[in-house]
Short mmCIF file of C-alpha atoms in Angstrom, two decimals:
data_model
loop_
_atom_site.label_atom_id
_atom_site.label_comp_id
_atom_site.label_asym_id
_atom_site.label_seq_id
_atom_site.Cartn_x
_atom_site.Cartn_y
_atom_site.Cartn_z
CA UNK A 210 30.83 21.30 12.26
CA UNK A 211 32.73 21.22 9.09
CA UNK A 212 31.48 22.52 5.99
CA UNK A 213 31.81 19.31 4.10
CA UNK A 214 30.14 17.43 6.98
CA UNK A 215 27.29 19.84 7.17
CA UNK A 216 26.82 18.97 2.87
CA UNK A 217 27.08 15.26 3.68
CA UNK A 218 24.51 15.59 6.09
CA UNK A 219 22.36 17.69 3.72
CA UNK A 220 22.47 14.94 1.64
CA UNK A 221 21.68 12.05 3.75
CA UNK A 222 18.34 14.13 4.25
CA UNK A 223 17.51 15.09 1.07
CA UNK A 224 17.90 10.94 0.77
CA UNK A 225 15.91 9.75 3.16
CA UNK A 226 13.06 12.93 2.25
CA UNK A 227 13.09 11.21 -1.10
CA UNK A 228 12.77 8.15 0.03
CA UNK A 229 10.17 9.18 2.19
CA UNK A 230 8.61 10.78 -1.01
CA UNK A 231 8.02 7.85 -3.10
CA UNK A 232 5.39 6.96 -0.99
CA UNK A 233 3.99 10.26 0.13
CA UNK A 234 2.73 11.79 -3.37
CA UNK A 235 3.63 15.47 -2.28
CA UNK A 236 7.24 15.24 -2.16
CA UNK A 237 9.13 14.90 -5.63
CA UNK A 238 11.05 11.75 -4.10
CA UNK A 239 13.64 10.08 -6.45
CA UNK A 240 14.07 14.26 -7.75
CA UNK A 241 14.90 14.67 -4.30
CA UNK A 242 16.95 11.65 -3.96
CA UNK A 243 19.14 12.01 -6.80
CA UNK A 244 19.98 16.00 -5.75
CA UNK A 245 21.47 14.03 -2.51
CA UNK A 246 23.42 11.93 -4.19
CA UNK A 247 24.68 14.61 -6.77
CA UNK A 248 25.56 16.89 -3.67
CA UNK A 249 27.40 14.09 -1.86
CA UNK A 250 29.01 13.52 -5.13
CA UNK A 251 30.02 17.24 -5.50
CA UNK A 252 31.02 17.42 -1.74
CA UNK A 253 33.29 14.32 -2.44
CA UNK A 254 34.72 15.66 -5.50
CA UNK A 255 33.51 13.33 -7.51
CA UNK A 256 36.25 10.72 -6.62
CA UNK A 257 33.42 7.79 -5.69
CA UNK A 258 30.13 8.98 -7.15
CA UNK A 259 31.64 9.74 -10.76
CA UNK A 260 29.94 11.11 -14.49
CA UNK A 261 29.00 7.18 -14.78
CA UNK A 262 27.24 6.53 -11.58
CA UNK A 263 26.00 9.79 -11.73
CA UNK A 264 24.13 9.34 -15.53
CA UNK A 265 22.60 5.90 -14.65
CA UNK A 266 21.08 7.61 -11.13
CA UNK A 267 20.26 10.84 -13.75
CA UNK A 268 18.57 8.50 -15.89
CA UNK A 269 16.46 6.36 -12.82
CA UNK A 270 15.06 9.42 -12.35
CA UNK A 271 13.58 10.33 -14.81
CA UNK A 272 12.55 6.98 -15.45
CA UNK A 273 10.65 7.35 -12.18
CA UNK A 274 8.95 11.09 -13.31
CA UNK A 275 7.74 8.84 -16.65
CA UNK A 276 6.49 5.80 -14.18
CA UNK A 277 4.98 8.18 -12.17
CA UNK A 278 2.57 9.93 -14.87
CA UNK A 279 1.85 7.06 -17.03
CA UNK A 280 1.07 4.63 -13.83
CA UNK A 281 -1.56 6.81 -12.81
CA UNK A 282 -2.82 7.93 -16.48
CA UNK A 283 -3.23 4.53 -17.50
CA UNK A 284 -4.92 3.76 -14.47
CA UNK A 285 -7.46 6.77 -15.14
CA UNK A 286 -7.98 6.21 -19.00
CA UNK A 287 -8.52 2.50 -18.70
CA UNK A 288 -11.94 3.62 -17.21
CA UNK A 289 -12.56 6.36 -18.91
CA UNK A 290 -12.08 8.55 -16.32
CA UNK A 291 -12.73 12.43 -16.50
CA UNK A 292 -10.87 15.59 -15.77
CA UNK A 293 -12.90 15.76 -13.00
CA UNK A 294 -11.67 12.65 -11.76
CA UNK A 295 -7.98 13.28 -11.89
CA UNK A 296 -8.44 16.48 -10.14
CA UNK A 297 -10.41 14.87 -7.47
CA UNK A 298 -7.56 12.61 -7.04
CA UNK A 299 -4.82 15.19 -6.45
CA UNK A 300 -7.13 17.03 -3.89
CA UNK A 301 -8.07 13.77 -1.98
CA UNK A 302 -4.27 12.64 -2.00
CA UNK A 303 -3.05 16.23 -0.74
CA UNK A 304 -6.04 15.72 1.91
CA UNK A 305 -5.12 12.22 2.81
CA UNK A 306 -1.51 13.26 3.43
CA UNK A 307 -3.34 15.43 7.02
CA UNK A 308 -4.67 11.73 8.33
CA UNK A 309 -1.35 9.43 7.53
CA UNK A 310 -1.38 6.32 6.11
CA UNK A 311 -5.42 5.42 5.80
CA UNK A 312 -5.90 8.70 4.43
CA UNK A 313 -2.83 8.24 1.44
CA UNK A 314 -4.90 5.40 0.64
CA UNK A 315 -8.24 6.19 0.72
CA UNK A 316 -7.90 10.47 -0.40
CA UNK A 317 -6.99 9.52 -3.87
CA UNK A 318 -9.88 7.02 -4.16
CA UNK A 319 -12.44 8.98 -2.50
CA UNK A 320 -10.98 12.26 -4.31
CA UNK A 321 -11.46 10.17 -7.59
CA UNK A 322 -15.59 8.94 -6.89
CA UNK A 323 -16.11 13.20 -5.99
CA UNK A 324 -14.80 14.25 -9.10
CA UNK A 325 -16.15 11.30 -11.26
CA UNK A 326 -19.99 12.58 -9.35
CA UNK A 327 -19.98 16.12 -9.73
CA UNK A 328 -19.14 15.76 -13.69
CA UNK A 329 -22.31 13.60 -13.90
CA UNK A 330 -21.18 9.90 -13.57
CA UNK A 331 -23.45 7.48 -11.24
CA UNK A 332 -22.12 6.08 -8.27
CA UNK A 333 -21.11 2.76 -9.57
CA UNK A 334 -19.32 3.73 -12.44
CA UNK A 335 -17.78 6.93 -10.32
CA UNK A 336 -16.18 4.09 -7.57
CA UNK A 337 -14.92 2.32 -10.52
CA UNK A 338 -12.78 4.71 -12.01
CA UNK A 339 -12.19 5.59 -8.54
CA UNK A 340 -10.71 2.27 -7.58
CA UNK A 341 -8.57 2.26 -11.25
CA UNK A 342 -7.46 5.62 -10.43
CA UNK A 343 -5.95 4.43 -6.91
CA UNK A 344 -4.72 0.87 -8.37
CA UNK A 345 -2.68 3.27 -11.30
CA UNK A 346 -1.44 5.20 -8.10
CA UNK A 347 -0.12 2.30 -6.30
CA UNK A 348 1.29 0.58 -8.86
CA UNK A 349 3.27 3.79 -9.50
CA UNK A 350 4.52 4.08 -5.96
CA UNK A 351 5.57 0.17 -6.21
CA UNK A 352 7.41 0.84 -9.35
CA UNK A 353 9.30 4.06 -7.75
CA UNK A 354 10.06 2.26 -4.98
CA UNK A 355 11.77 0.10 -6.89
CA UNK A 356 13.81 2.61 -8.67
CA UNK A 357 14.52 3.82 -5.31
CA UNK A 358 16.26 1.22 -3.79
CA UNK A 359 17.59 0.49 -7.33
CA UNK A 360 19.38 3.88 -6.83
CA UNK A 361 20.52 3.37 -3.16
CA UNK A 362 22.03 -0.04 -4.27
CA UNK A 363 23.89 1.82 -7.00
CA UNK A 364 24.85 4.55 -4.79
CA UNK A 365 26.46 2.86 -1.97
CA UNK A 366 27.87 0.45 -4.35
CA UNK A 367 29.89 3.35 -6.10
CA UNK A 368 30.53 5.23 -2.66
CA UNK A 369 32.08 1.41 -1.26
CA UNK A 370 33.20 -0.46 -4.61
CA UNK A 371 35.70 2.73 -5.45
#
């Protein structure tokens, strides 16, 4: 296989891991996304994928690193949740990622109640901010989804406009 086709096809996965990561929370998806796209602009020379294309996918991203942390903040603080609560989120969404798709959704919510319990709270207030905590998570996958495609669209629309 050539050497350029071997890069191309390193890209298209580090693509489609991406987009596979902006709804799986433990790959860094549109990061992963956009290194794809730089490498298939590198690999090309930059003759489709240019500076241009290249700053408004640059910039997507991090939009989606902001949407990410403030979609799930927001979420939290709205209830008042604790530090407890947030970490019981991350270890019930890394958990949930071992039983697929019920387990994404329910790991971050059950994660949440844990953490919200052992710092003290009662049960209904815990499944409260356990509830806000997964609503701030999925409204921050929706919104990186978005961004997602919003990249691919620019992407193939640079690689097939040019």
């Amino acid at each position: 296989m050539e050497t350029s086709t071997a890069l191309y096809v390193l890209s298209g996965i580090l693509i489609l891991a991406g987009l596979a990561g902006t709804v799986l929370p433990a790959l860094p998806g549109l990061p992963l996304m956009f290194a794809g796209m730089l490498l298939a602009a590198w690999v090309g020379d930059f003759r489709e994928i240019g500076v241009w294309t290249l700053v408004a996918l640059g910039a997507l991203t991090a939009l989606s690193v902001v949407v990410d942390l403030l979609a799930t903040l927001l979420g939290a603080k709205r209830v008042g949740a604790s530090r407890w609560a947030m970490v019981g989120a991350a270890i019930g969404t890394f958990a949930g990622l071992f039983f697929g798709i019920p387990g994404l959704l329910a790991g971050p919510f059950i994660g949440a109640v844990a953490g919200e319990m052992i710092s003290g709270k009662e049960w209904r207030d815990a499944s409260r901010t356990g509830f806000a905590t997964w609503l701030g998570l999925a409204v921050g996958a929706a919104l990186k989804l978005a961004l997602a495609f919003a990249m691919l669209a620019i992407f193939f629309l640079a690689l097939y406009v040019s």
